Coordinates of C-alpha atoms in Angstrom, one line a residue:
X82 CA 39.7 -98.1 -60.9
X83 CA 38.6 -97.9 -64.5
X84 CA 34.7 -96.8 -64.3
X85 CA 33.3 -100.0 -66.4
X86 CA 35.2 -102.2 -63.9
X87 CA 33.7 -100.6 -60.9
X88 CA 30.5 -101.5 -62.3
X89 CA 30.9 -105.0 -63.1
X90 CA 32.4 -105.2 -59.5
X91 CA 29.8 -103.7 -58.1
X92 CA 27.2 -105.6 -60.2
X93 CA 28.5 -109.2 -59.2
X94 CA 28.8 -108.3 -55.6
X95 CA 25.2 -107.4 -55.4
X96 CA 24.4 -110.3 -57.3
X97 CA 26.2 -112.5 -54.5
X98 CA 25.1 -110.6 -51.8
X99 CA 21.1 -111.1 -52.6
X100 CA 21.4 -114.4 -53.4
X101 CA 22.7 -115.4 -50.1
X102 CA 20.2 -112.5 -48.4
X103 CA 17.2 -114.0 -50.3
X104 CA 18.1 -118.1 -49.5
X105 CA 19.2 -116.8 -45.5
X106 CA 16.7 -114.2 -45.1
X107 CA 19.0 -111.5 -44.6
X108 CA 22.5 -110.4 -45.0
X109 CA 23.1 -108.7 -47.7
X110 CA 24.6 -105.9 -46.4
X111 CA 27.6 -108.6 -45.4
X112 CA 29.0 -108.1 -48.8
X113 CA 27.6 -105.3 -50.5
X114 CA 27.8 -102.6 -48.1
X115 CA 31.8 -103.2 -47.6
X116 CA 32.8 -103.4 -51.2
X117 CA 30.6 -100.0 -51.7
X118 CA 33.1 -98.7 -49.0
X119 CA 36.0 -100.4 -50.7
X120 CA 35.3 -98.3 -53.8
X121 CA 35.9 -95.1 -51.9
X122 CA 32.6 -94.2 -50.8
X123 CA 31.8 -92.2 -47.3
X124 CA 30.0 -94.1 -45.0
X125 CA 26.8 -92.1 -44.8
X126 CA 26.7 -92.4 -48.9
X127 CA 27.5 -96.3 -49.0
X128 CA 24.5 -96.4 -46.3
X129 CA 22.4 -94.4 -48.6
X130 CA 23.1 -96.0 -51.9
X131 CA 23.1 -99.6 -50.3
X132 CA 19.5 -98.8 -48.7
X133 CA 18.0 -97.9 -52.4
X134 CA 19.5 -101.1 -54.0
X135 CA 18.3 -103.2 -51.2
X136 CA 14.9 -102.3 -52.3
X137 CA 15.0 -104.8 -55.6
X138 CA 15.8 -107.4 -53.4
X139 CA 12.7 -107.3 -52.0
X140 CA 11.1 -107.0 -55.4
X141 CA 12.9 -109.6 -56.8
X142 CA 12.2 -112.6 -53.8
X143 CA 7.7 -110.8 -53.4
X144 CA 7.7 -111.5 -57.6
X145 CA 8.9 -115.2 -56.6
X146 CA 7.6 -115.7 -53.5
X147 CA 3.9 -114.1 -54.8
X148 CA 3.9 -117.7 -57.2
X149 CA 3.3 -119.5 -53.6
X150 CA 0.6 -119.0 -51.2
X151 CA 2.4 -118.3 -48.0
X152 CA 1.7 -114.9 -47.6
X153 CA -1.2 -113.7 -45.1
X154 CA -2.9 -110.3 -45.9
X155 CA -3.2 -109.2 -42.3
X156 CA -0.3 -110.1 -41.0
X157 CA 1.8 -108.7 -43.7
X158 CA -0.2 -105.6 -43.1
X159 CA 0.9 -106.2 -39.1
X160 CA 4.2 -105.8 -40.2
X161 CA 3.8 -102.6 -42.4
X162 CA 2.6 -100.8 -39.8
X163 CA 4.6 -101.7 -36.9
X164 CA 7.7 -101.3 -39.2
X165 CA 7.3 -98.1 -41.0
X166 CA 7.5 -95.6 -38.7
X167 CA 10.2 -97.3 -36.7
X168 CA 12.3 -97.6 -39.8
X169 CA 11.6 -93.5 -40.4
X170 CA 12.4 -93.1 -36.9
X171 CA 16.1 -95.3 -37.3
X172 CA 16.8 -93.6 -40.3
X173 CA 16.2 -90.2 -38.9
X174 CA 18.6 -91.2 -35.9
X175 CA 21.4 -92.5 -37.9
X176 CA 23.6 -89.4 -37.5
X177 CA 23.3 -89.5 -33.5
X178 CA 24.0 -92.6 -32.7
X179 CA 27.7 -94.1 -31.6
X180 CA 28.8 -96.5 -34.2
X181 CA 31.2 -98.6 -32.2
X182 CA 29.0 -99.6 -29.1
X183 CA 26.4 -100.3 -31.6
X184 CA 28.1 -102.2 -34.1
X185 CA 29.7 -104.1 -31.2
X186 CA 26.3 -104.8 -30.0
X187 CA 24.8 -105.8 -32.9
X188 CA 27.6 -107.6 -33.5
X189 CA 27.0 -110.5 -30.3
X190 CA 23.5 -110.4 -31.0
X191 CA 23.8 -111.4 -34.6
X192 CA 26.1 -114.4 -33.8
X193 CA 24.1 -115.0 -31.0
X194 CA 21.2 -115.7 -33.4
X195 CA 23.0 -118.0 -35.3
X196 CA 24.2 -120.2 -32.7
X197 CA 20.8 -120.4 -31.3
X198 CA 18.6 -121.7 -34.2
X199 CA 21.8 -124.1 -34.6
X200 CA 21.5 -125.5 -31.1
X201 CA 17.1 -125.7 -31.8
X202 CA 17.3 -128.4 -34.4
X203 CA 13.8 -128.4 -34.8
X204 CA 13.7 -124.4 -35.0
X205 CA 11.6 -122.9 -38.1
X206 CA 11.0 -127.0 -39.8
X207 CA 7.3 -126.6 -39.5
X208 CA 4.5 -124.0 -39.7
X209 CA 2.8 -124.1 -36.2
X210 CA 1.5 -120.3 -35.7
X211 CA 1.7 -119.1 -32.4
X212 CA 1.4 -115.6 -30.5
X213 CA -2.1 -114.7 -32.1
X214 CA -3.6 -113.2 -29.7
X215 CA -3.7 -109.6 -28.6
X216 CA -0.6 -110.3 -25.9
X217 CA 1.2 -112.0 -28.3
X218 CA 0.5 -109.0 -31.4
X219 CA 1.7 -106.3 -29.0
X220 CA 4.8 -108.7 -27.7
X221 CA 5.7 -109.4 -31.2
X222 CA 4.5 -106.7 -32.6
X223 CA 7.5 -104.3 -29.8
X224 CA 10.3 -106.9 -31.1
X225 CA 9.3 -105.9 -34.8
X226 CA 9.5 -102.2 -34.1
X227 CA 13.1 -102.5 -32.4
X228 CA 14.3 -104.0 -35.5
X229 CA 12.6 -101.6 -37.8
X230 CA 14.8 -99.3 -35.8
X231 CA 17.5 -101.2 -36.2
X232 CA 16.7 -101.5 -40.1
X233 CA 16.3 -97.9 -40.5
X234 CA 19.8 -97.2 -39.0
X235 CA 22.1 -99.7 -39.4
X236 CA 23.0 -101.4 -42.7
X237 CA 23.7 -105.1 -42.1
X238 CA 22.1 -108.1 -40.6
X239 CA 18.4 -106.5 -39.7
X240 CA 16.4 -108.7 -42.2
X241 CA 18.0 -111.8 -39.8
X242 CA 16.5 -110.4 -37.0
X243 CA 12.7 -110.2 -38.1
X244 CA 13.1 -113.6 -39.8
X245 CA 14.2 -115.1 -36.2
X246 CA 11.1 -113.2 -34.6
X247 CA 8.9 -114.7 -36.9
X248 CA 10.0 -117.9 -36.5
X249 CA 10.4 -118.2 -33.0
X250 CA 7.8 -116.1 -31.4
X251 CA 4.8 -116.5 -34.4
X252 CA 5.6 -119.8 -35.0
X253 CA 6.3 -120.0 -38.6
X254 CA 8.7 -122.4 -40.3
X255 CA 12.0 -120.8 -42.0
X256 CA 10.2 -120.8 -45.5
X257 CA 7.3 -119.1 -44.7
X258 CA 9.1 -116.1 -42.5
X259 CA 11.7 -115.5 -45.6
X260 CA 8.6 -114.8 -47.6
X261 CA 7.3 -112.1 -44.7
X262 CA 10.8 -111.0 -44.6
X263 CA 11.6 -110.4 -48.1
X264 CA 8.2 -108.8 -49.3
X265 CA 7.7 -106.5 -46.1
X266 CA 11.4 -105.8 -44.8
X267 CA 13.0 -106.1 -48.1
X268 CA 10.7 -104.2 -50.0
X269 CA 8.4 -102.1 -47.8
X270 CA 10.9 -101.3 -44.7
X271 CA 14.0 -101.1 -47.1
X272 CA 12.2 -98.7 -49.1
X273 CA 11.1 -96.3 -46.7
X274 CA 14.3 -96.0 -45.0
X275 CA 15.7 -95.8 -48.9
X276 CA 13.5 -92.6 -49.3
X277 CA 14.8 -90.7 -45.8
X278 CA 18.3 -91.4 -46.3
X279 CA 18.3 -90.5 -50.0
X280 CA 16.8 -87.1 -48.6
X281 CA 19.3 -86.0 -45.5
X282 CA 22.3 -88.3 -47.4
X283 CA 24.4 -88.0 -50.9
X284 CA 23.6 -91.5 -53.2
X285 CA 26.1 -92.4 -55.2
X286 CA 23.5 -92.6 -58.4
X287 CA 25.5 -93.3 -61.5
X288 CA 26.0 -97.0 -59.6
X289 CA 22.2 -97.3 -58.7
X290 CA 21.2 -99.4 -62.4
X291 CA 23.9 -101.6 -61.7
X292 CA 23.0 -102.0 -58.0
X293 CA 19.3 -102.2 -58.8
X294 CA 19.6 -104.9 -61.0
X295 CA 21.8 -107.6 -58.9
X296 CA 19.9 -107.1 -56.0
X297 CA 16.6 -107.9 -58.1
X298 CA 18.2 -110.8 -60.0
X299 CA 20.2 -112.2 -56.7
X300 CA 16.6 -111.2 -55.1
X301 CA 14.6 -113.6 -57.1
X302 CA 17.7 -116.2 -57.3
X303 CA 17.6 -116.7 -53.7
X304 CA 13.8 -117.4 -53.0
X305 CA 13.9 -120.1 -55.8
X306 CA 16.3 -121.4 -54.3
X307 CA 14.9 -121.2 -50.7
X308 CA 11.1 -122.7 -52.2
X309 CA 13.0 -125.3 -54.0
X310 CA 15.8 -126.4 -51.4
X311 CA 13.0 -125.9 -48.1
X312 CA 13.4 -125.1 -45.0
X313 CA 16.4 -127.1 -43.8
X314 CA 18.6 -125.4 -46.1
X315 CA 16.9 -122.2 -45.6
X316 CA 18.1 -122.5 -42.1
X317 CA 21.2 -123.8 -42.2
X318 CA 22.2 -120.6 -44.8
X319 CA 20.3 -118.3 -41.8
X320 CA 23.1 -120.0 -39.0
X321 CA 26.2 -119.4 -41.3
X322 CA 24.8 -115.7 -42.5
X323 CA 24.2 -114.5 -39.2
X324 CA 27.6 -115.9 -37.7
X325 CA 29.3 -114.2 -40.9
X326 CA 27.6 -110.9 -40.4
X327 CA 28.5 -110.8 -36.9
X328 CA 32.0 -111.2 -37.0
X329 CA 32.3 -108.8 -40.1
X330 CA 30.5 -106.2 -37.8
X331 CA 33.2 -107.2 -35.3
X332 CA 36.0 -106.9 -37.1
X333 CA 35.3 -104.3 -39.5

């Protein structure tokens, strides 16, 4: 393929790809990860160069999301430390652990998501915090570290998990766990699994300005459109991304 139209390939797939990540909370990986493959990259270097792009997509939805106030200090900082070393840890384990069982896996549970906040109809509509105490913490806080595991080793679907904790277990409506999910798993998580893969992995570089800048753009695209649209839509695109993801990690 000529090398100007892999670029604009890549650059609108990214662009899709956040968008719908940003508005579902996760997912990007459903589109961008496969059409890095597509373009002849190894698997290890598609991982790698889809990890460092995902990064913008966390900057672009915490420089929209940082224009609301639904952010809380401690918690976020909850989240950074529960996350980080579990993401280090995933990334670190990548090489050793079987793909197909875990794809499979990851595969029910995803759909399995979906199909749950489909059947709660009142799932994630309003903010009604819950789990605050020191049980609840060490609870939420051991879900959290599974799927900075998870985010540190697999490439698709992860950000869909942390949303669902946070709405279910800590009681926050769909909105409000995006924001969580974008500024701490899209930027802070992302980013340190970015930095150990980039070390123990090749990137395909020459495609990172390109990849950088859809996810940041389709990053900020999505949270307006989340804030704007609320937290109906916001779940109905979580149900349809999670089912979708799924059933590309089943099939391929």
């Amino acid at each position: 393929m000529n090398p100007i139209l892999e670029q604009v390939v890549v650059l609108i797939s990214s662009l899709i790809a956040n968008t719908f990540s940003a508005l579902a909370g996760g997912g990007a990986g459903l589109i961008q990860f496969p059409v890095l493959i597509f373009l002849g990259l190894p698997f290890s270097v598609a991982l790698a160069t889809h990890k460092i792009a995902s990064v913008a997509l966390g900057v672009g939805g915490t420089v929209r999301y940082m224009k609301e106030d639904l952010v809380e200090k401690n918690f976020a900082v909850f989240m950074f430390v529960v996350g980080i070393p579990a993401v280090i840890l995933g990334s670190c384990a990548v090489v050793n652990i079987p793909e197909a069982p875990a794809k499979l896996a990851l595969a029910l549970l995803t759909i399995g998501l979906g199909v749950y906040s489909y059947l709660q109809k009142q799932l994630g509509q309003h903010y009604a915090p819950n789990h605050r105490d020191c049980h609840g913490f060490i609870v939420g806080g051991g879900l959290l570290f599974v799927v900075g595991f998870l985010n540190g080793s697999i490439a698709s679907g992860t950000g869909l998990f942390a949303t669902l904790i946070l709405v279910r277990w800590f009681g926050m409506d769909y909105k409000r766990a995006l924001a969580y999910t974008l500024i701490i798993v899209g930027m802070f998580w992302n980013g340190a699994g970015a930095v150990v893969l980039a070390l123990i992995s090749d990137v395909q570089w020459s495609w990172i300005p390109v990849l950088l800048l859809g996810s940041f753009v389709g990053g900020y695209l999505g949270s307006h459109l989340a804030i704007l649209k609320g937290n109906k839509w916001i779940k109905r695109s979580f149900e349809i991304v999670t089912v979708l993801v799924g059933l590309k990690l089943l099939l391929g």
